[in-house]
């Protein structure tokens, strides 16, 4: 078999046989197929797509390209969640402790942010001394002990995705439904969980820009999970504006702490309550979504979810004093208020523009090697639908960059805002729930 023939076959719109997909994935992981041929294949798939069988086969070979985790030493139904990425998405930091405080077992392996989207691991690492490096054995012990661990994916888990994702990120091939579905599901299946809640983001700040694409991606992933007897449900969530108010690593951790203390933004909390209710029913802890939602409200109100987060931080070596006193987090040197130049209703806060601006302020990586400034980012003062007058605060910018570097970024932030003279309704954060392929 020759890789070039397979690339041309897909380029010309033909289906790849199972053994041809295996040849590609095996060869690429072993280093026998070079990056340039895998890039060409990704681009061919981007344009020509894949059918259900091809996507299932690709997922299967990716899942088995490295170790597969056995979580059977954890008692009960293990649940996991995965977001397809967004701006200001600190959901796992709030939702994880909430469901764990209700008795769910969450052994979560998270990723880093790249480009305009943030990653849970980077956010967690803004907590001094916290370690995201745990062996599978240590992670299992932690989940058995306190019900939750959020750690980094080990190098041996789904190496095919690690190589392919990094390549797609720099070759314009991220936004492909077969490639995202195989990437997400191979990781979730390899991490050994019983039930999977997928948060498929939709809108400007997401990879899926419209509902049709998001629905198709969600159904594809739910189909893969269900065919392998994993209870898989997808929530389609709005990512046209950033989630919550804070964008940037320690700024988002502070918002997550406030949320766990009962002062969370409405959209973030609604996403946590809806996703958490589904997860508690998947874990068979609750029989109905209503009962689950009630339980989740209780653990916020009685402080159990906040306590669970503190336990997790402590178990992973983090300094809990920062969680109890978030004012201890390092603050950027330059704090700049961005004020409205117009009056009206906010019609749009473009999540992609805000995500890119936050990254440029130092809050994200442009390449994998870049070091993140944990204190950099943007905190919104209002959301879509808010009425503002000229001079009102739109957002606050946090950066350690000098004025000559951040001045042009302020212009880009202004560009993210669109106004309307008439009243505007923000989109609901939960756009749809997909339970069947
Ligand atoms: N998240 C993933 O894990 N993989 C993708 O391809 C896109 C988002």
Short mmCIF file of C-alpha atoms and ligand atoms in Angstrom, two decimals:
data_model
loop_
_atom_site.label_atom_id
_atom_site.label_comp_id
_atom_site.label_asym_id
_atom_site.label_seq_id
_atom_site.Cartn_x
_atom_site.Cartn_y
_atom_site.Cartn_z
CA UNK A 1 0.00 0.00 0.00
CA UNK A 2 1.23 3.54 -0.75
CA UNK A 3 0.05 6.58 1.23
CA UNK A 4 -0.01 8.74 -1.89
CA UNK A 5 -2.60 6.41 -3.49
CA UNK A 6 -4.83 6.67 -0.41
CA UNK A 7 -4.61 10.48 -0.44
CA UNK A 8 -5.61 10.56 -4.12
CA UNK A 9 -8.46 8.09 -3.48
CA UNK A 10 -9.94 10.34 -0.78
CA UNK A 11 -9.20 13.49 -2.78
CA UNK A 12 -11.26 12.04 -5.65
CA UNK A 13 -14.21 11.39 -3.33
CA UNK A 14 -13.90 7.64 -2.78
CA UNK A 15 -14.36 5.71 0.47
CA UNK A 16 -11.29 4.41 2.28
CA UNK A 17 -11.33 0.72 3.25
CA UNK A 18 -10.76 -0.18 6.92
CA UNK A 19 -7.26 -1.54 6.23
CA UNK A 20 -6.36 1.65 4.39
CA UNK A 21 -7.34 3.79 7.42
CA UNK A 22 -5.32 1.41 9.62
CA UNK A 23 -2.31 1.75 7.29
CA UNK A 24 -2.46 5.55 7.62
CA UNK A 25 -2.92 5.75 11.40
CA UNK A 26 -0.41 3.00 12.26
CA UNK A 27 2.18 4.39 9.86
CA UNK A 28 1.73 7.95 11.08
CA UNK A 29 2.05 7.04 14.78
CA UNK A 30 5.19 4.97 14.05
CA UNK A 31 6.71 7.88 12.12
CA UNK A 32 6.72 5.93 8.84
CA UNK A 33 4.24 8.30 7.21
CA UNK A 34 5.45 11.91 7.24
CA UNK A 35 3.52 14.96 8.43
CA UNK A 36 3.11 16.28 4.87
CA UNK A 37 1.24 13.17 3.73
CA UNK A 38 -0.97 13.16 6.83
CA UNK A 39 -1.66 16.88 6.24
CA UNK A 40 -2.74 16.12 2.69
CA UNK A 41 -5.01 13.32 3.91
CA UNK A 42 -6.56 15.61 6.54
CA UNK A 43 -7.25 18.20 3.85
CA UNK A 44 -8.78 15.56 1.54
CA UNK A 45 -11.05 14.44 4.41
CA UNK A 46 -11.85 18.09 5.18
CA UNK A 47 -13.24 18.54 1.65
CA UNK A 48 -14.60 15.08 0.85
CA UNK A 49 -15.79 13.98 4.30
CA UNK A 50 -16.13 10.40 5.51
CA UNK A 51 -19.10 8.07 5.81
CA UNK A 52 -20.25 6.55 9.12
CA UNK A 53 -18.18 3.40 8.68
CA UNK A 54 -15.01 5.33 7.88
CA UNK A 55 -15.49 7.62 10.92
CA UNK A 56 -16.11 4.61 13.22
CA UNK A 57 -13.00 2.87 11.87
CA UNK A 58 -10.85 6.00 12.20
CA UNK A 59 -12.06 6.45 15.80
CA UNK A 60 -11.32 2.82 16.61
CA UNK A 61 -7.75 2.88 15.23
CA UNK A 62 -7.05 6.21 16.91
CA UNK A 63 -8.41 4.92 20.25
CA UNK A 64 -6.18 1.85 20.03
CA UNK A 65 -3.09 3.74 18.84
CA UNK A 66 -1.86 3.73 22.48
CA UNK A 67 -2.97 2.61 25.94
CA UNK A 68 -6.63 2.17 26.81
CA UNK A 69 -7.48 2.96 30.42
CA UNK A 70 -9.28 0.45 32.62
CA UNK A 71 -11.32 2.27 35.27
CA UNK A 72 -12.93 -0.88 36.67
CA UNK A 73 -11.11 -0.30 39.98
CA UNK A 74 -13.42 2.69 40.51
CA UNK A 75 -16.75 1.59 41.88
CA UNK A 76 -19.94 2.76 40.21
CA UNK A 77 -20.70 4.36 36.88
CA UNK A 78 -17.90 6.63 35.68
CA UNK A 79 -19.01 9.77 33.86
CA UNK A 80 -16.99 12.18 31.78
CA UNK A 81 -17.64 15.36 29.84
CA UNK A 82 -15.88 16.92 26.90
CA UNK A 83 -16.33 20.30 25.30
CA UNK A 84 -15.41 20.92 21.67
CA UNK A 85 -13.86 24.18 22.88
CA UNK A 86 -14.67 27.80 23.34
CA UNK A 87 -13.85 31.18 24.84
CA UNK A 88 -14.31 31.68 28.59
CA UNK A 89 -15.22 28.01 28.89
CA UNK A 90 -14.43 27.17 32.50
CA UNK A 91 -17.33 24.69 32.69
CA UNK A 92 -15.29 21.64 33.77
CA UNK A 93 -13.93 23.52 36.82
CA UNK A 94 -17.47 24.18 38.05
CA UNK A 95 -19.41 21.21 36.71
CA UNK A 96 -16.81 18.62 37.79
CA UNK A 97 -16.95 19.46 41.52
CA UNK A 98 -20.75 19.90 41.34
CA UNK A 99 -21.42 16.39 40.02
CA UNK A 100 -18.71 14.88 42.25
CA UNK A 101 -20.31 16.54 45.28
CA UNK A 102 -23.53 14.76 44.30
CA UNK A 103 -21.73 11.39 44.31
CA UNK A 104 -20.69 10.99 40.66
CA UNK A 105 -17.24 9.54 39.85
CA UNK A 106 -15.34 11.79 37.45
CA UNK A 107 -11.93 10.71 36.15
CA UNK A 108 -11.27 13.43 33.63
CA UNK A 109 -8.33 13.81 31.30
CA UNK A 110 -8.26 17.31 29.90
CA UNK A 111 -6.35 19.16 27.20
CA UNK A 112 -4.50 22.43 26.76
CA UNK A 113 -5.68 25.48 24.92
CA UNK A 114 -4.35 26.36 21.51
CA UNK A 115 -5.25 29.25 19.27
CA UNK A 116 -8.26 31.21 20.49
CA UNK A 117 -9.71 28.46 22.73
CA UNK A 118 -8.64 27.92 26.31
CA UNK A 119 -7.77 24.58 27.89
CA UNK A 120 -8.78 23.27 31.31
CA UNK A 121 -5.22 22.13 32.13
CA UNK A 122 -3.77 25.61 31.63
CA UNK A 123 -6.49 27.09 33.83
CA UNK A 124 -5.82 24.54 36.57
CA UNK A 125 -2.09 25.20 36.40
CA UNK A 126 -2.70 28.84 37.27
CA UNK A 127 -3.33 27.54 40.82
CA UNK A 128 0.13 27.58 42.45
CA UNK A 129 1.76 24.14 42.85
CA UNK A 130 -1.19 22.23 41.38
CA UNK A 131 -0.04 19.21 39.39
CA UNK A 132 -1.94 17.83 36.44
CA UNK A 133 0.57 15.00 35.97
CA UNK A 134 -0.72 11.83 37.58
CA UNK A 135 -0.29 8.21 36.61
CA UNK A 136 -3.48 6.30 35.81
CA UNK A 137 -3.03 4.45 39.12
CA UNK A 138 -2.79 7.73 41.06
CA UNK A 139 -5.80 9.15 39.21
CA UNK A 140 -7.89 6.08 40.06
CA UNK A 141 -6.82 6.30 43.73
CA UNK A 142 -7.81 9.99 43.83
CA UNK A 143 -11.24 9.31 42.28
CA UNK A 144 -11.82 6.47 44.74
CA UNK A 145 -10.84 8.79 47.56
CA UNK A 146 -12.67 12.03 46.71
CA UNK A 147 -14.73 11.28 43.57
CA UNK A 148 -12.89 13.58 41.18
CA UNK A 149 -9.57 14.05 39.38
CA UNK A 150 -8.87 16.39 36.47
CA UNK A 151 -5.48 15.56 35.02
CA UNK A 152 -3.47 15.73 31.80
CA UNK A 153 -3.74 13.02 29.21
CA UNK A 154 -0.74 10.68 29.57
CA UNK A 155 1.65 10.52 26.61
CA UNK A 156 0.68 6.91 25.96
CA UNK A 157 -3.02 7.69 25.54
CA UNK A 158 -4.26 8.18 21.94
CA UNK A 159 -0.88 9.25 20.49
CA UNK A 160 -2.57 9.39 17.06
CA UNK A 161 -4.75 12.29 18.23
CA UNK A 162 -1.84 14.13 19.79
CA UNK A 163 0.06 14.08 16.49
CA UNK A 164 -2.95 14.66 14.27
CA UNK A 165 -4.46 17.48 16.35
CA UNK A 166 -1.18 19.44 16.44
CA UNK A 167 -0.90 18.99 12.67
CA UNK A 168 -4.52 20.01 12.00
CA UNK A 169 -4.08 23.10 14.12
CA UNK A 170 -1.39 24.44 11.80
CA UNK A 171 -2.82 23.19 8.48
CA UNK A 172 -6.34 24.64 8.56
CA UNK A 173 -8.03 21.27 9.06
CA UNK A 174 -9.51 21.54 12.56
CA UNK A 175 -13.08 22.32 11.50
CA UNK A 176 -13.89 18.95 9.96
CA UNK A 177 -16.77 16.91 11.39
CA UNK A 178 -15.19 13.44 10.82
CA UNK A 179 -11.84 14.60 12.20
CA UNK A 180 -13.32 16.31 15.29
CA UNK A 181 -15.65 13.36 15.97
CA UNK A 182 -12.80 10.83 15.76
CA UNK A 183 -10.49 13.07 17.83
CA UNK A 184 -12.98 13.59 20.66
CA UNK A 185 -14.46 10.10 20.74
CA UNK A 186 -11.13 8.24 20.49
CA UNK A 187 -9.97 10.11 23.62
CA UNK A 188 -13.19 9.57 25.54
CA UNK A 189 -13.33 5.87 24.65
CA UNK A 190 -9.65 5.33 25.51
CA UNK A 191 -10.11 7.02 28.87
CA UNK A 192 -12.38 4.18 29.94
CA UNK A 193 -15.47 6.05 31.06
CA UNK A 194 -18.96 4.48 31.05
CA UNK A 195 -21.03 7.56 30.23
CA UNK A 196 -20.11 10.60 28.17
CA UNK A 197 -21.66 14.09 28.15
CA UNK A 198 -20.50 16.06 25.12
CA UNK A 199 -20.71 19.83 25.08
CA UNK A 200 -20.77 20.75 21.39
CA UNK A 201 -20.25 24.49 21.19
CA UNK A 202 -21.79 26.47 18.36
CA UNK A 203 -21.22 30.03 17.13
CA UNK A 204 -18.40 32.41 16.24
CA UNK A 205 -16.09 31.27 19.06
CA UNK A 206 -16.59 27.56 18.31
CA UNK A 207 -15.35 25.26 15.54
CA UNK A 208 -18.96 24.65 14.47
CA UNK A 209 -20.29 28.02 13.33
CA UNK A 210 -23.95 27.07 12.78
CA UNK A 211 -26.59 24.75 14.22
CA UNK A 212 -26.67 22.38 11.23
CA UNK A 213 -22.94 21.67 11.54
CA UNK A 214 -23.14 21.37 15.35
CA UNK A 215 -26.11 18.98 15.12
CA UNK A 216 -24.32 16.81 12.58
CA UNK A 217 -21.16 16.66 14.73
CA UNK A 218 -23.19 15.87 17.85
CA UNK A 219 -25.17 13.10 16.14
CA UNK A 220 -22.00 11.60 14.68
CA UNK A 221 -20.36 11.43 18.13
CA UNK A 222 -23.50 10.18 19.89
CA UNK A 223 -23.75 7.47 17.19
CA UNK A 224 -20.14 6.35 17.78
CA UNK A 225 -20.57 6.25 21.58
CA UNK A 226 -23.91 4.44 21.49
CA UNK A 227 -22.66 1.82 19.03
CA UNK A 228 -19.95 0.98 21.59
CA UNK A 229 -22.48 0.81 24.45
CA UNK A 230 -21.39 4.05 26.11
CA UNK A 231 -24.29 6.17 27.22
CA UNK A 232 -23.52 9.29 25.14
CA UNK A 233 -25.55 12.50 25.12
CA UNK A 234 -24.65 15.87 23.58
CA UNK A 235 -25.63 19.35 24.67
CA UNK A 236 -25.37 22.02 21.97
CA UNK A 237 -24.29 25.20 23.73
CA UNK A 238 -24.03 28.76 22.47
CA UNK A 239 -20.53 30.13 21.85
CA UNK A 240 -21.39 33.24 19.86
CA UNK A 241 -20.34 35.38 22.84
CA UNK A 242 -17.86 34.25 25.53
CA UNK A 243 -19.25 32.00 28.27
CA UNK A 244 -19.60 33.92 31.53
CA UNK A 245 -17.58 37.11 31.96
CA UNK A 246 -13.95 36.07 32.41
CA UNK A 247 -11.59 35.03 29.60
CA UNK A 248 -7.99 34.11 30.55
CA UNK A 249 -6.53 31.53 32.90
CA UNK A 250 -6.48 32.77 36.51
CA UNK A 251 -9.35 35.17 35.72
CA UNK A 252 -11.46 32.14 34.75
CA UNK A 253 -10.39 30.18 37.81
CA UNK A 254 -11.55 33.12 39.96
CA UNK A 255 -14.90 33.12 38.14
CA UNK A 256 -15.16 29.34 38.66
CA UNK A 257 -14.52 29.82 42.40
CA UNK A 258 -17.20 32.52 42.60
CA UNK A 259 -19.58 30.20 40.71
CA UNK A 260 -18.96 27.36 43.14
CA UNK A 261 -19.71 29.85 45.92
CA UNK A 262 -23.10 30.63 44.39
CA UNK A 263 -22.18 33.77 42.45
CA UNK A 264 -21.84 32.32 38.97
CA UNK A 265 -22.90 34.01 35.73
CA UNK A 266 -26.32 32.92 34.49
CA UNK A 267 -25.19 31.32 31.21
CA UNK A 268 -22.35 29.33 32.79
CA UNK A 269 -24.57 28.10 35.63
CA UNK A 270 -27.38 27.10 33.26
CA UNK A 271 -24.89 25.09 31.21
CA UNK A 272 -23.63 23.41 34.41
CA UNK A 273 -27.14 22.65 35.69
CA UNK A 274 -28.31 21.20 32.37
CA UNK A 275 -25.13 19.18 31.72
CA UNK A 276 -24.83 18.12 35.36
CA UNK A 277 -28.46 16.93 35.50
CA UNK A 278 -27.89 14.73 32.46
CA UNK A 279 -24.65 13.37 33.97
CA UNK A 280 -26.30 12.49 37.30
CA UNK A 281 -29.04 10.58 35.46
CA UNK A 282 -26.41 8.86 33.28
CA UNK A 283 -24.55 7.89 36.49
CA UNK A 284 -27.86 6.54 37.87
CA UNK A 285 -27.50 8.78 40.92
CA UNK A 286 -30.84 10.43 40.11
CA UNK A 287 -33.86 9.10 38.29
CA UNK A 288 -35.07 12.33 36.75
CA UNK A 289 -33.50 15.49 35.43
CA UNK A 290 -35.61 17.56 37.85
CA UNK A 291 -34.36 15.61 40.88
CA UNK A 292 -30.79 15.98 39.59
CA UNK A 293 -31.11 19.74 39.05
CA UNK A 294 -32.43 20.12 42.60
CA UNK A 295 -29.46 18.14 43.96
CA UNK A 296 -27.03 20.31 41.99
CA UNK A 297 -28.63 23.48 43.36
CA UNK A 298 -28.25 22.08 46.88
CA UNK A 299 -24.51 21.39 46.53
CA UNK A 300 -23.96 24.97 45.38
CA UNK A 301 -26.09 26.40 48.19
CA UNK A 302 -24.68 24.25 51.00
CA UNK A 303 -21.04 24.72 49.91
CA UNK A 304 -20.42 21.02 49.13
CA UNK A 305 -19.38 21.73 45.51
CA UNK A 306 -16.90 24.41 46.64
CA UNK A 307 -15.54 22.02 49.27
CA UNK A 308 -15.13 19.33 46.59
CA UNK A 309 -13.10 21.73 44.45
CA UNK A 310 -10.86 22.52 47.44
CA UNK A 311 -10.39 18.78 48.05
CA UNK A 312 -9.41 18.25 44.43
CA UNK A 313 -6.94 21.13 44.45
CA UNK A 314 -5.39 19.80 47.67
CA UNK A 315 -5.20 16.21 46.36
CA UNK A 316 -3.33 17.51 43.32
CA UNK A 317 -0.84 19.48 45.43
CA UNK A 318 -2.34 22.93 44.78
CA UNK A 319 -2.34 25.77 47.29
CA UNK A 320 -5.91 25.83 48.65
CA UNK A 321 -5.33 29.25 50.24
CA UNK A 322 -5.71 30.70 46.72
CA UNK A 323 -9.11 29.04 46.36
CA UNK A 324 -10.25 30.30 49.76
CA UNK A 325 -8.78 33.76 49.13
CA UNK A 326 -8.84 34.32 45.34
CA UNK A 327 -7.51 37.86 45.82
CA UNK A 328 -4.12 36.13 46.32
CA UNK A 329 -3.92 35.24 42.60
CA UNK A 330 -1.27 37.18 40.72
CA UNK A 331 -2.70 40.29 39.06
CA UNK A 332 -1.44 41.67 35.74
CA UNK A 333 0.56 44.93 35.90
CA UNK A 334 -1.63 46.77 33.41
CA UNK A 335 -5.36 46.93 34.04
CA UNK A 336 -7.17 48.91 31.36
CA UNK A 337 -10.84 49.82 31.25
CA UNK A 338 -12.47 49.65 27.81
CA UNK A 339 -15.43 52.05 27.67
CA UNK A 340 -18.25 52.22 25.15
CA UNK A 341 -17.95 54.78 22.38
CA UNK A 342 -21.69 54.50 21.62
CA UNK A 343 -25.06 54.13 23.30
CA UNK A 344 -27.45 51.29 22.53
CA UNK A 345 -28.07 47.61 23.12
CA UNK A 346 -25.14 45.21 22.76
CA UNK A 347 -26.02 43.00 19.78
CA UNK A 348 -22.80 41.02 19.51
CA UNK A 349 -19.61 40.34 21.50
CA UNK A 350 -17.72 38.25 18.99
CA UNK A 351 -16.27 35.32 20.95
CA UNK A 352 -13.60 34.60 18.34
CA UNK A 353 -12.31 38.21 18.44
CA UNK A 354 -12.30 38.21 22.25
CA UNK A 355 -10.53 34.83 22.35
CA UNK A 356 -7.84 35.98 19.90
CA UNK A 357 -7.40 39.28 21.77
CA UNK A 358 -7.01 37.47 25.09
CA UNK A 359 -4.42 35.17 23.52
CA UNK A 360 -2.48 38.18 22.16
CA UNK A 361 -2.58 39.87 25.58
CA UNK A 362 -0.57 36.85 26.78
CA UNK A 363 -3.44 34.59 27.92
CA UNK A 364 -2.99 31.90 25.26
CA UNK A 365 -0.45 30.24 23.01
CA UNK A 366 0.11 30.96 19.35
CA UNK A 367 2.42 27.95 19.13
CA UNK A 368 2.69 24.94 21.45
CA UNK A 369 6.00 26.22 22.84
CA UNK A 370 4.64 29.63 23.94
CA UNK A 371 4.50 30.28 27.66
CA UNK A 372 1.15 31.51 28.95
CA UNK A 373 0.76 34.57 31.18
CA UNK A 374 -1.72 33.20 33.72
CA UNK A 375 -2.91 36.66 34.78
CA UNK A 376 -3.66 37.99 31.27
CA UNK A 377 -7.09 38.19 29.70
CA UNK A 378 -10.34 40.11 29.53
CA UNK A 379 -13.24 40.41 31.94
CA UNK A 380 -16.51 41.48 30.33
CA UNK A 381 -18.65 44.01 32.18
CA UNK A 382 -21.80 43.33 30.17
CA UNK A 383 -23.22 40.66 27.89
CA UNK A 384 -25.29 40.56 24.71
CA UNK A 385 -28.65 42.24 25.37
CA UNK A 386 -27.24 44.78 27.87
CA UNK A 387 -28.16 48.44 27.43
CA UNK A 388 -25.12 50.72 27.56
CA UNK A 389 -24.53 54.44 27.40
CA UNK A 390 -21.47 56.10 25.85
CA UNK A 391 -18.71 55.89 28.48
CA UNK A 392 -20.06 52.77 30.22
CA UNK A 393 -17.59 49.98 30.93
CA UNK A 394 -17.57 47.25 28.27
CA UNK A 395 -14.75 45.17 29.68
CA UNK A 396 -11.46 45.29 31.59
CA UNK A 397 -8.21 44.18 30.01
CA UNK A 398 -5.43 42.52 32.06
CA UNK A 399 -1.95 42.30 30.58
CA UNK A 400 1.75 42.48 31.35
CA UNK A 401 2.53 43.64 27.81
CA UNK A 402 3.68 47.24 27.37
CA UNK A 403 1.32 49.90 25.96
CA UNK A 404 2.93 49.87 22.51
CA UNK A 405 2.02 46.16 22.23
CA UNK A 406 -1.46 46.17 23.72
CA UNK A 407 -2.78 49.42 22.17
CA UNK A 408 -3.70 47.78 18.86
CA UNK A 409 -5.35 44.87 20.72
CA UNK A 410 -7.72 47.38 22.37
CA UNK A 411 -8.90 48.38 18.87
CA UNK A 412 -9.54 44.74 18.06
CA UNK A 413 -11.56 44.39 21.27
CA UNK A 414 -13.69 47.40 20.26
CA UNK A 415 -14.23 45.64 16.92
CA UNK A 416 -15.77 42.64 18.70
CA UNK A 417 -18.75 44.75 19.87
CA UNK A 418 -21.80 45.46 17.68
CA UNK A 419 -24.72 47.64 18.76
CA UNK A 420 -28.42 47.92 18.01
CA UNK A 421 -30.84 50.77 18.64
CA UNK A 422 -33.62 48.35 19.54
CA UNK A 423 -33.77 45.78 22.31
CA UNK A 424 -31.79 42.57 21.72
CA UNK A 425 -32.35 39.11 23.22
CA UNK A 426 -29.24 36.99 23.84
CA UNK A 427 -29.40 33.43 22.50
CA UNK A 428 -30.14 30.82 25.18
CA UNK A 429 -26.97 29.03 26.27
CA UNK A 430 -28.57 25.61 25.74
CA UNK A 431 -29.51 25.43 22.08
CA UNK A 432 -30.48 21.74 21.92
CA UNK A 433 -29.90 18.34 23.53
CA UNK A 434 -29.08 15.41 21.22
CA UNK A 435 -29.72 11.92 22.58
CA UNK A 436 -29.85 9.91 19.36
CA UNK A 437 -27.71 9.68 16.24
N1 LIG B 1 -11.58 19.08 20.59
C1 LIG B 1 -10.92 17.92 20.37
O1 LIG B 1 -10.60 17.19 21.30
N2 LIG B 1 -10.62 17.59 19.12
C2 LIG B 1 -10.94 18.34 18.05
O2 LIG B 1 -10.64 17.95 16.93
C3 LIG B 1 -11.63 19.54 18.28
C4 LIG B 1 -11.94 19.91 19.57
#
